[in-house]
mmCIF file of C-alpha atoms in Angstrom:
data_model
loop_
_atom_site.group_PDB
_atom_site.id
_atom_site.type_symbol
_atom_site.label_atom_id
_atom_site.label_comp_id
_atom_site.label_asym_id
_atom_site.label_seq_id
_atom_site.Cartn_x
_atom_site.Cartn_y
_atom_site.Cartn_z
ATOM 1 C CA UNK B 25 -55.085 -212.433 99.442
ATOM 2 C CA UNK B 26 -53.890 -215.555 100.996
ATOM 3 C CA UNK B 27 -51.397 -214.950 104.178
ATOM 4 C CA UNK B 28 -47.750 -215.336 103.242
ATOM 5 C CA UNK B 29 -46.065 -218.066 104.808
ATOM 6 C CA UNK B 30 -42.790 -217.307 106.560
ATOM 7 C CA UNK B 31 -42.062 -220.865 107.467
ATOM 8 C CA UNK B 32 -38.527 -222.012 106.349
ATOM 9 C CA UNK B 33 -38.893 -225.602 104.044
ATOM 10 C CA UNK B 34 -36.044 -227.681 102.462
ATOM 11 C CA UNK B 35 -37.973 -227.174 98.688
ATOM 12 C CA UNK B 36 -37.011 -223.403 98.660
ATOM 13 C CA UNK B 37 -35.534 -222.592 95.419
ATOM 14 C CA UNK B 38 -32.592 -221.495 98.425
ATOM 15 C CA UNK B 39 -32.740 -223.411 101.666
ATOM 16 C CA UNK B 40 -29.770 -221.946 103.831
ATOM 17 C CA UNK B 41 -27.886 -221.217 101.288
ATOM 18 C CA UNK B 42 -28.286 -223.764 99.384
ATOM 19 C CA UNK B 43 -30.274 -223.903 95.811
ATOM 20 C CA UNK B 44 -33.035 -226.716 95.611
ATOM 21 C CA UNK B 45 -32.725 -229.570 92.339
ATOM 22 C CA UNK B 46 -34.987 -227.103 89.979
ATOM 23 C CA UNK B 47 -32.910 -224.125 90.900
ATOM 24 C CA UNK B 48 -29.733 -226.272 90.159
ATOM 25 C CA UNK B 49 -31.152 -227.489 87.042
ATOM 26 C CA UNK B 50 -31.811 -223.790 85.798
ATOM 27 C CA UNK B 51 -28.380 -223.365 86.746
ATOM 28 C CA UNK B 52 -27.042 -225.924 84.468
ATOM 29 C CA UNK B 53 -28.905 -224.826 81.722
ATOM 30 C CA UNK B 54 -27.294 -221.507 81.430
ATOM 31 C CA UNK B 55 -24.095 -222.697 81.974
ATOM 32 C CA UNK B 56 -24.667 -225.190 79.061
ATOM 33 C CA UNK B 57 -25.889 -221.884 76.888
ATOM 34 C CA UNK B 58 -23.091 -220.017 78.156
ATOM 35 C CA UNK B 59 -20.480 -222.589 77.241
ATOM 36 C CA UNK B 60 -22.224 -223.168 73.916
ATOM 37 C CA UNK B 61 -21.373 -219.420 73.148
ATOM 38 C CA UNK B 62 -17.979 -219.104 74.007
ATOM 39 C CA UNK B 63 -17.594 -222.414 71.985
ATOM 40 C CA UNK B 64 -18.955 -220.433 68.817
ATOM 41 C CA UNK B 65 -16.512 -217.259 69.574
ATOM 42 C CA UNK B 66 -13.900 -219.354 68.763
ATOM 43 C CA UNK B 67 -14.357 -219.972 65.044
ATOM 44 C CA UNK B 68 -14.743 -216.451 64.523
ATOM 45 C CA UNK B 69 -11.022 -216.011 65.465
ATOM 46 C CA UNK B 70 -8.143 -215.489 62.747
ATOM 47 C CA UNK B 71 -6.768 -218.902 63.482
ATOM 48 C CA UNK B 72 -5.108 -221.625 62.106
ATOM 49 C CA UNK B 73 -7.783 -224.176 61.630
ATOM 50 C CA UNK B 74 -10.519 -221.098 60.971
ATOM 51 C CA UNK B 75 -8.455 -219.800 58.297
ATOM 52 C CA UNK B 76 -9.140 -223.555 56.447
ATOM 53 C CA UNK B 77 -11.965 -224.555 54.188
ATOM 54 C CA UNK B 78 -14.387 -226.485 55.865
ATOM 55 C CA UNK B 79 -14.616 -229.508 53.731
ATOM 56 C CA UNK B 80 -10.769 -229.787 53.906
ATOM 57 C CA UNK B 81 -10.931 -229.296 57.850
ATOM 58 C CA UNK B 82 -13.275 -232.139 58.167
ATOM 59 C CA UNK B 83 -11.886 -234.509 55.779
ATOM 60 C CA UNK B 84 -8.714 -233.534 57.224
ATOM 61 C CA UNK B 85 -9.754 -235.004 60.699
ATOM 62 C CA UNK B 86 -11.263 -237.182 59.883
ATOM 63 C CA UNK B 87 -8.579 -238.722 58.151
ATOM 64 C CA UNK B 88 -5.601 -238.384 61.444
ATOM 65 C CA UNK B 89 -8.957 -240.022 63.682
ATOM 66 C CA UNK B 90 -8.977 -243.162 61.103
ATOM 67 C CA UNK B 91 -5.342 -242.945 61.299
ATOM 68 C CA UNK B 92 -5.363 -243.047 65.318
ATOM 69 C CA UNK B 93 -7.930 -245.741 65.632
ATOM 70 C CA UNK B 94 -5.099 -247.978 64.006
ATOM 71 C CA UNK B 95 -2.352 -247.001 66.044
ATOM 72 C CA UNK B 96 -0.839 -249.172 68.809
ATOM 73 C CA UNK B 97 2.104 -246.869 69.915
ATOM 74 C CA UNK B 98 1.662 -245.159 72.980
ATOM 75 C CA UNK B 99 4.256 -242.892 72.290
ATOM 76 C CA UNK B 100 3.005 -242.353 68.446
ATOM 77 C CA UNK B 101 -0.558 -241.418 70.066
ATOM 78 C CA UNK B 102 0.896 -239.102 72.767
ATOM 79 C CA UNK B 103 2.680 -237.282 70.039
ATOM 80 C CA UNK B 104 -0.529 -236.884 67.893
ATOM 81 C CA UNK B 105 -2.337 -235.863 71.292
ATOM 82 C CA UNK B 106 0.959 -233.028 71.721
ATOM 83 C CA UNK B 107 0.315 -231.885 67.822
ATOM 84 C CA UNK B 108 -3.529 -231.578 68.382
ATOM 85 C CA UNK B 109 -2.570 -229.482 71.762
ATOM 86 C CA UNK B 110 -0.181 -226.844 69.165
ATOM 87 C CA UNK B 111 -2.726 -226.767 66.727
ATOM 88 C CA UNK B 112 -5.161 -225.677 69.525
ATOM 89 C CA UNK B 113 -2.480 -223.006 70.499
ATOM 90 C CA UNK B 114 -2.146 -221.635 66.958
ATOM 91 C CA UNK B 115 -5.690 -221.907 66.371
ATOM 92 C CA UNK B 116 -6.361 -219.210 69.084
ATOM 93 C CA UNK B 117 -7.342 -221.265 71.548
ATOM 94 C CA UNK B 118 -6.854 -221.237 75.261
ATOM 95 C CA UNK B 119 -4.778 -224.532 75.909
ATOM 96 C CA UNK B 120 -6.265 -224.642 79.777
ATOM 97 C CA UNK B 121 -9.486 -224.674 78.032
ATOM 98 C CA UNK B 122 -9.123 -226.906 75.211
ATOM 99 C CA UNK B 123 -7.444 -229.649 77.788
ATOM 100 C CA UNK B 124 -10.481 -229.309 80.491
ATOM 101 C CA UNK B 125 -12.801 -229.491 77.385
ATOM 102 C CA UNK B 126 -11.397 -232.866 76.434
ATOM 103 C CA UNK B 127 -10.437 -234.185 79.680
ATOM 104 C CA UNK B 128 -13.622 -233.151 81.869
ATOM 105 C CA UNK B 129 -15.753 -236.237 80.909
ATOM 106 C CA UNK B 130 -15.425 -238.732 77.856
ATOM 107 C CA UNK B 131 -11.575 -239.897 79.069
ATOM 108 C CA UNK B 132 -12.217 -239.822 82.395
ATOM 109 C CA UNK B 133 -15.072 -242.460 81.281
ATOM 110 C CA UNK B 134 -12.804 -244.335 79.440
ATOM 111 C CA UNK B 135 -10.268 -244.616 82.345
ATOM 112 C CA UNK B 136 -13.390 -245.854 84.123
ATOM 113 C CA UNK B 137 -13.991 -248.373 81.312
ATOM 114 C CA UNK B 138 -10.401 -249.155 81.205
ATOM 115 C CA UNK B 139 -9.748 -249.725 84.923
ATOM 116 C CA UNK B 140 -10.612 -253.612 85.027
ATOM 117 C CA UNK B 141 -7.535 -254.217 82.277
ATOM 118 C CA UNK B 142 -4.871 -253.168 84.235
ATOM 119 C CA UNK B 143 -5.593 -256.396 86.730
ATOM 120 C CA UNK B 144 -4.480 -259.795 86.228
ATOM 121 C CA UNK B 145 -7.773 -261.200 86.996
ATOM 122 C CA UNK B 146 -8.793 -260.403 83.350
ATOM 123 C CA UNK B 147 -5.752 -259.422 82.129
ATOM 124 C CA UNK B 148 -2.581 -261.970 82.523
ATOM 125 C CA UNK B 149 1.223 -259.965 82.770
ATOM 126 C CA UNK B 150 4.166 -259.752 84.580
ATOM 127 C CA UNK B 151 3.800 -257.848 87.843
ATOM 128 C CA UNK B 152 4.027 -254.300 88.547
ATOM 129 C CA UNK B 153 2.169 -253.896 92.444
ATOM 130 C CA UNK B 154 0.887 -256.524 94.038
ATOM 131 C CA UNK B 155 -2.481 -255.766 96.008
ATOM 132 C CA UNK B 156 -3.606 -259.342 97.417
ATOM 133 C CA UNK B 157 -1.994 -262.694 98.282
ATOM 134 C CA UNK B 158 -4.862 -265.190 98.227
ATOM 135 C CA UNK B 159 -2.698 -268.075 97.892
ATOM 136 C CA UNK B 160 -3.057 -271.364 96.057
ATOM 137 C CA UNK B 161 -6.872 -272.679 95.030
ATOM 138 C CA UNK B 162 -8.997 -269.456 95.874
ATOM 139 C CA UNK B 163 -12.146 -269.275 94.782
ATOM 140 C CA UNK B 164 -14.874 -266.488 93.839
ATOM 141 C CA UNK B 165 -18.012 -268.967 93.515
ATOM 142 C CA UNK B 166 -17.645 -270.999 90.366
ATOM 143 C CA UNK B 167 -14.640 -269.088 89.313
ATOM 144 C CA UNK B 168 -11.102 -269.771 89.913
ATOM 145 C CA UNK B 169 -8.709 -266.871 90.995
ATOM 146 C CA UNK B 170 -5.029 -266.491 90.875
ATOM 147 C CA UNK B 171 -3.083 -266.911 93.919
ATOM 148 C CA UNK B 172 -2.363 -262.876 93.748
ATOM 149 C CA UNK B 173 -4.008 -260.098 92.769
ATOM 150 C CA UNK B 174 -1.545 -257.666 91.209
ATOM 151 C CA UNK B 175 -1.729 -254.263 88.297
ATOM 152 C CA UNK B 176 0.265 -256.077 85.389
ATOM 153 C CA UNK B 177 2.586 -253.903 82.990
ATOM 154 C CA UNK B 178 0.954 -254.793 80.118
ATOM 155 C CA UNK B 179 -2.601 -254.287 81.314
ATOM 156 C CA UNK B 180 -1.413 -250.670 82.469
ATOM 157 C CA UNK B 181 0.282 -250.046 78.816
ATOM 158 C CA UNK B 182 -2.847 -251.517 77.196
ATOM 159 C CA UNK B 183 -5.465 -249.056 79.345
ATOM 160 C CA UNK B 184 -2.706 -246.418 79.049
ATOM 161 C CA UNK B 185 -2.985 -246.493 75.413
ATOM 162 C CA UNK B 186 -7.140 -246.810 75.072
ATOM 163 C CA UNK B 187 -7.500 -243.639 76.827
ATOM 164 C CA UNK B 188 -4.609 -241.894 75.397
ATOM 165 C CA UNK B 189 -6.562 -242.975 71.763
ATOM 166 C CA UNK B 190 -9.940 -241.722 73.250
ATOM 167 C CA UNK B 191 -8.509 -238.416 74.270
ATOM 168 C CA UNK B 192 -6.765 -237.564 70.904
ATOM 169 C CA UNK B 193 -9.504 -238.527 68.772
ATOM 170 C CA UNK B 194 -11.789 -236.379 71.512
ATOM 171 C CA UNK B 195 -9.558 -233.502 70.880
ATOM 172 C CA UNK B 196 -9.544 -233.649 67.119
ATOM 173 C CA UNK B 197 -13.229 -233.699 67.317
ATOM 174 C CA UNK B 198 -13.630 -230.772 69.841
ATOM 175 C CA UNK B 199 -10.484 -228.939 67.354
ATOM 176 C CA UNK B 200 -13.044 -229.430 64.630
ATOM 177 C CA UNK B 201 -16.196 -227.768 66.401
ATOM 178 C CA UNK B 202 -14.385 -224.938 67.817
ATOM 179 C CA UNK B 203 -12.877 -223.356 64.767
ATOM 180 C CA UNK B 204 -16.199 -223.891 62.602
ATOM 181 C CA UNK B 205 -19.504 -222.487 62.598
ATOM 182 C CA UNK B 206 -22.135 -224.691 63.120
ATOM 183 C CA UNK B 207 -23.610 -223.767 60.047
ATOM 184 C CA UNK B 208 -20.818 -223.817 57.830
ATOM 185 C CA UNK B 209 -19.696 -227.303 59.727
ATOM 186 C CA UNK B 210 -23.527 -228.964 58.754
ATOM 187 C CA UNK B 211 -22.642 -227.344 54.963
ATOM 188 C CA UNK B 212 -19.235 -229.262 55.082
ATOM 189 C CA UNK B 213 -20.897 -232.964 56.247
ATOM 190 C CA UNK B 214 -23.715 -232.661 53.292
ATOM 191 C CA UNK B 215 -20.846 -231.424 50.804
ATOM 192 C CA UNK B 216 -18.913 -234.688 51.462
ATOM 193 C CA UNK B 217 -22.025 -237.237 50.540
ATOM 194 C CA UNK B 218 -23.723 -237.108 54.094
ATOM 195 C CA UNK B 219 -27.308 -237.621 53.684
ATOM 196 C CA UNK B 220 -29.335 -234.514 53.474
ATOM 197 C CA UNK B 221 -32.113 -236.070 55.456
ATOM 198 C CA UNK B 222 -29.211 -236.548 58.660
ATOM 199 C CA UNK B 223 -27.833 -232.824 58.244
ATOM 200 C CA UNK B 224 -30.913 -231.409 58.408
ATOM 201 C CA UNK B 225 -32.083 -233.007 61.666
ATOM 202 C CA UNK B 226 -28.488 -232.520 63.046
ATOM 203 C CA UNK B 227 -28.995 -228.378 61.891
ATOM 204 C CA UNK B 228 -32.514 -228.522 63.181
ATOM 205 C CA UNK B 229 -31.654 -229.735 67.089
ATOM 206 C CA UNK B 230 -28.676 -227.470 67.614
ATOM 207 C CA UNK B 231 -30.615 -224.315 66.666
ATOM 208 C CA UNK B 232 -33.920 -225.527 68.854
ATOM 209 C CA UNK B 233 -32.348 -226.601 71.618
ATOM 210 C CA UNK B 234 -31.247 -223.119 72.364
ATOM 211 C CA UNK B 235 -35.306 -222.151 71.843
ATOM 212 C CA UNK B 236 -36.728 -225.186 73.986
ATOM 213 C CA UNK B 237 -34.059 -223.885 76.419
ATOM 214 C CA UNK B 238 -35.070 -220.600 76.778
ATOM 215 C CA UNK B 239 -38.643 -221.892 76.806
ATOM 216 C CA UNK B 240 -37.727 -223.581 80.100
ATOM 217 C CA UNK B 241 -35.716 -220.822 81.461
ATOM 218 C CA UNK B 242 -39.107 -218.555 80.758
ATOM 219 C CA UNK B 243 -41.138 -221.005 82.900
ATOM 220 C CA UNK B 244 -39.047 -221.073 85.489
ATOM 221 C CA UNK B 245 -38.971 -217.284 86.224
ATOM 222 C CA UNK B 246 -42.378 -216.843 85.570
ATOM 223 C CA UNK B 247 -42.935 -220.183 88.084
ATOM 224 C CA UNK B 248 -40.708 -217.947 90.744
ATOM 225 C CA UNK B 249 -42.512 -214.420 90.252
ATOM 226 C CA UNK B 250 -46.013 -216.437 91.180
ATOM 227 C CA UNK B 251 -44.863 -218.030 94.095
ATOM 228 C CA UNK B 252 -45.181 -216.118 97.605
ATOM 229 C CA UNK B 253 -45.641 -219.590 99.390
ATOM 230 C CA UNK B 254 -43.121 -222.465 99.606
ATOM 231 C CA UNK B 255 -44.562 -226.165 98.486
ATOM 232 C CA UNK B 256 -43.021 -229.567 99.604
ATOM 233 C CA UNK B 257 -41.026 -231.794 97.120
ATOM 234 C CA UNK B 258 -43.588 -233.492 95.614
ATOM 235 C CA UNK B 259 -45.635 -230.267 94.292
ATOM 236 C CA UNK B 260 -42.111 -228.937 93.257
ATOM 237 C CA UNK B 261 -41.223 -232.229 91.549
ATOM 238 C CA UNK B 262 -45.555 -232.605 90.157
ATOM 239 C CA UNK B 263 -44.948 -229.307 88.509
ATOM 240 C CA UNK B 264 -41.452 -230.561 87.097
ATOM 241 C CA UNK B 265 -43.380 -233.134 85.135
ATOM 242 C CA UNK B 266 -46.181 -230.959 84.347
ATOM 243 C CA UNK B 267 -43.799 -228.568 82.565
ATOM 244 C CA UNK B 268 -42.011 -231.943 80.977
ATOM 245 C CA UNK B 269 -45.353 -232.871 79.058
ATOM 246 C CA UNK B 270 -45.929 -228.949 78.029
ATOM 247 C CA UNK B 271 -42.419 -228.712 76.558
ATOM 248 C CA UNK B 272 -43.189 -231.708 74.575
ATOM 249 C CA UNK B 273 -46.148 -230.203 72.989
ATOM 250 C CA UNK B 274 -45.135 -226.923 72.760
ATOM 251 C CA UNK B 275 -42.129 -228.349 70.641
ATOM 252 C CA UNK B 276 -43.858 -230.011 68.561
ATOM 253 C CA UNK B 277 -46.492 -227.605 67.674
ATOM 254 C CA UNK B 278 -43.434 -225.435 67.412
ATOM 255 C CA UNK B 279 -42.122 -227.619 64.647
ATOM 256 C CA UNK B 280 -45.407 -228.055 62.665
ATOM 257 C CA UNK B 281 -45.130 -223.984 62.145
ATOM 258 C CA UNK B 282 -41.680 -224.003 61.493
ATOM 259 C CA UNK B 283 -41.689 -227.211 58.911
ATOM 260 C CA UNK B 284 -44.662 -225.060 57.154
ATOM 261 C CA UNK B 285 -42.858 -221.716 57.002
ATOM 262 C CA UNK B 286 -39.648 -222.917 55.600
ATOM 263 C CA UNK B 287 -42.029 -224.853 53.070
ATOM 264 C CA UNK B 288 -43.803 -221.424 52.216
ATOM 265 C CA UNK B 289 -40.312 -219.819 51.702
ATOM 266 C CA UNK B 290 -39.169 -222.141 49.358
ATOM 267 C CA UNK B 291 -37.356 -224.752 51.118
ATOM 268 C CA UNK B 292 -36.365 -227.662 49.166
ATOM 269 C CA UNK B 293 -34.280 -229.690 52.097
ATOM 270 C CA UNK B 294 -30.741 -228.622 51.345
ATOM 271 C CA UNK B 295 -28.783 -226.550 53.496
ATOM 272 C CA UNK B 296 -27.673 -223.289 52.272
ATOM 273 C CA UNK B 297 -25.640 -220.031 53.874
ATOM 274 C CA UNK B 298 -24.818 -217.007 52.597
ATOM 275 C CA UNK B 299 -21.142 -218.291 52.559
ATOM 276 C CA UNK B 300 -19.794 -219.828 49.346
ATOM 277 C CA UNK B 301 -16.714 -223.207 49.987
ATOM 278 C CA UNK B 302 -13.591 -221.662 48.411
ATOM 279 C CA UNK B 303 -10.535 -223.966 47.835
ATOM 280 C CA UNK B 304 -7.113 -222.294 48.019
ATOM 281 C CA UNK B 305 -3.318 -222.806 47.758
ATOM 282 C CA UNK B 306 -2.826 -224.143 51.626
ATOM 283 C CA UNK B 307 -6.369 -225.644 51.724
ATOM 284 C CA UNK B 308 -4.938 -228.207 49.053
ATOM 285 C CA UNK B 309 -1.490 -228.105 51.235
ATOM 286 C CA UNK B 310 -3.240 -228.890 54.522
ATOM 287 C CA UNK B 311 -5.200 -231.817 52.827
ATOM 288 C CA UNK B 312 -2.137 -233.736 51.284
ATOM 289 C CA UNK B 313 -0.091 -232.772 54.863
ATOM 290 C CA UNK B 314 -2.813 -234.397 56.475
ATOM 291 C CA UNK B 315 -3.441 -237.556 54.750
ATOM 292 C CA UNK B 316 0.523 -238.197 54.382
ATOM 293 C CA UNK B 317 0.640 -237.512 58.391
ATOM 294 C CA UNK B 318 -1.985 -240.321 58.549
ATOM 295 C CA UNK B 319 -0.196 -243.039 56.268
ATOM 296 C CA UNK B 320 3.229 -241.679 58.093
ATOM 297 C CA UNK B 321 1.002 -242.752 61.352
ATOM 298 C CA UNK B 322 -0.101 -246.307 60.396
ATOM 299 C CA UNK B 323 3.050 -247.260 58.292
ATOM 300 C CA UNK B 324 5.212 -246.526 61.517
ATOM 301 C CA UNK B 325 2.670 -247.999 64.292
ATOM 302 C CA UNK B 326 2.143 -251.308 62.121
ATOM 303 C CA UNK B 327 6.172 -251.617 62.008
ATOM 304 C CA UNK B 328 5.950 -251.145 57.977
ATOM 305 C CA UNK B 329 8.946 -248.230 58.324
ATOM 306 C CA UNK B 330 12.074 -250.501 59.739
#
């Protein structure tokens, strides 16, 4: 047996305390599967939204997202955003959680994306703070710039109300995948014209993901219960890629057997549950609220209600 090196190396899976890029990648990964989990625990709650037929949740959502797309009101889209947050309540879901879930990365983005309106470099308006006097004729190369560089009102109201629009439709999204199973959600999308073809690959990557996952997860431990000696960055990040390349094939051989068992079992390409879609009195209510809440939404934002 080879002599067991004691030396101390920065590719440890934990250098002084600290966990090396593979070890924080693991890391992810089962906070991603954990996350995923207490995501599905919430449609099995007795709930608003879970209490609704999925075709009329989804169409239903779909409808207030059209409806927000078209609205111009910041204070008609941070009202939606407040209704959205009560639903979330009723629904039986944490309203700390449902924010952060929203508000952790896609608006924050969009703020990002936003940030150059609120300038009058590429957005004229009346002052709010000026930042820079650069007086009369400054220059920026071939471009000509103002002689102050100021946030404008209206660039501030117009960025104000692109993320406020990107959050609410985020949160009617993330409302919509919380209170239904994933299976019963793909059922809904087909049921409403989607293409079979698209639902099925949609179906098909949730559920492997979690396999290919787990796959990974498997490597890694079995990668740690080999190792008595510590290699440098490059073996770590050689074996990284080596494991990249097996995945790949191991998926796809992985979906040559399943493609030929579901064949062998019957399979004809539709999705089907054990669950049956049953319409009741206050799915039908729910719909026509809905879809009057949306023309309520665009007749008041395009000034058609005076």
């Amino acid at each position: 047996m080879k002599e067991v090196n004691d030396e101390t190396c920065e590719c440890l899976a934990t250098y002084h305390g600290k966990k090396s890029f593979i070890g924080r990648t693991i890391e992810e990964i089962f906070k991603f599967i954990e996350a995923a989990f207490i995501a599905e625990s919430y449609s099995r709650r007795k709930g608003l939204l879970q209490s609704l037929d999925p075709r009329v949740k989804l169409i239903s959502i779909m409808t207030i997202i059209f409806a927000t797309v078209l609205v111009t009101n910041l204070k008609i889209l941070t009202s939606v955003y407040v209704f959205l947050v009560l639903i979330a309540y009723i629904s039986k879901i944490e309203v700390s959680y449902f924010i952060k879930r929203v508000w952790l990365f896609i608006p924050i983005f969009s703020a990002i994306i936003a940030l150059p309106m609120i300038f009058n470099i590429f957005f004229p308006g009346d002052p709010l703070i000026q930042l820079i006097y650069l007086g009369p004729g400054a220059h920026l190369g071939p471009f000509s710039l103002p002689e102050s560089v100021y946030i404008t009102k209206q660039g501030v109201y117009a960025a104000s109300i692109f993320i406020m629009r990107v959050a609410t439709c985020v949160s009617a999204i993330v409302l919509l995948f919380l209170t239904t199973p994933q299976q019963m959600l793909f059922k809904a999308i087909r049921s409403v014209g989607v293409p079979r073809i698209y639902v099925l690959t949609l179906g098909m990557a949730y559920r492997y993901i979690f396999l290919l996952i787990d796959l990974v997860r498997e490597m890694y431990i079995a990668k740690k219960a080999r190792t008595i000696r510590s290699r440098n960055m490059f073996e770590e990040q050689k074996w990284v890629g080596g494991r990249i390349g097996y995945t790949l094939i191991r998926s796809l051989d992985m979906s040559e057997k399943v493609h030929m068992a579901m064949l062998s079992r019957g399979f004809t390409g539709d999705v089907k549950t054990m669950e049956e879609f049953k319409m009741r009195k206050r799915d039908y209510i729910t719909g026509a609220a809905s879809i009057a809440l949306s023309i309520v939404l665009v007749a008041t934002s395009q000034n058609i209600f005076r």
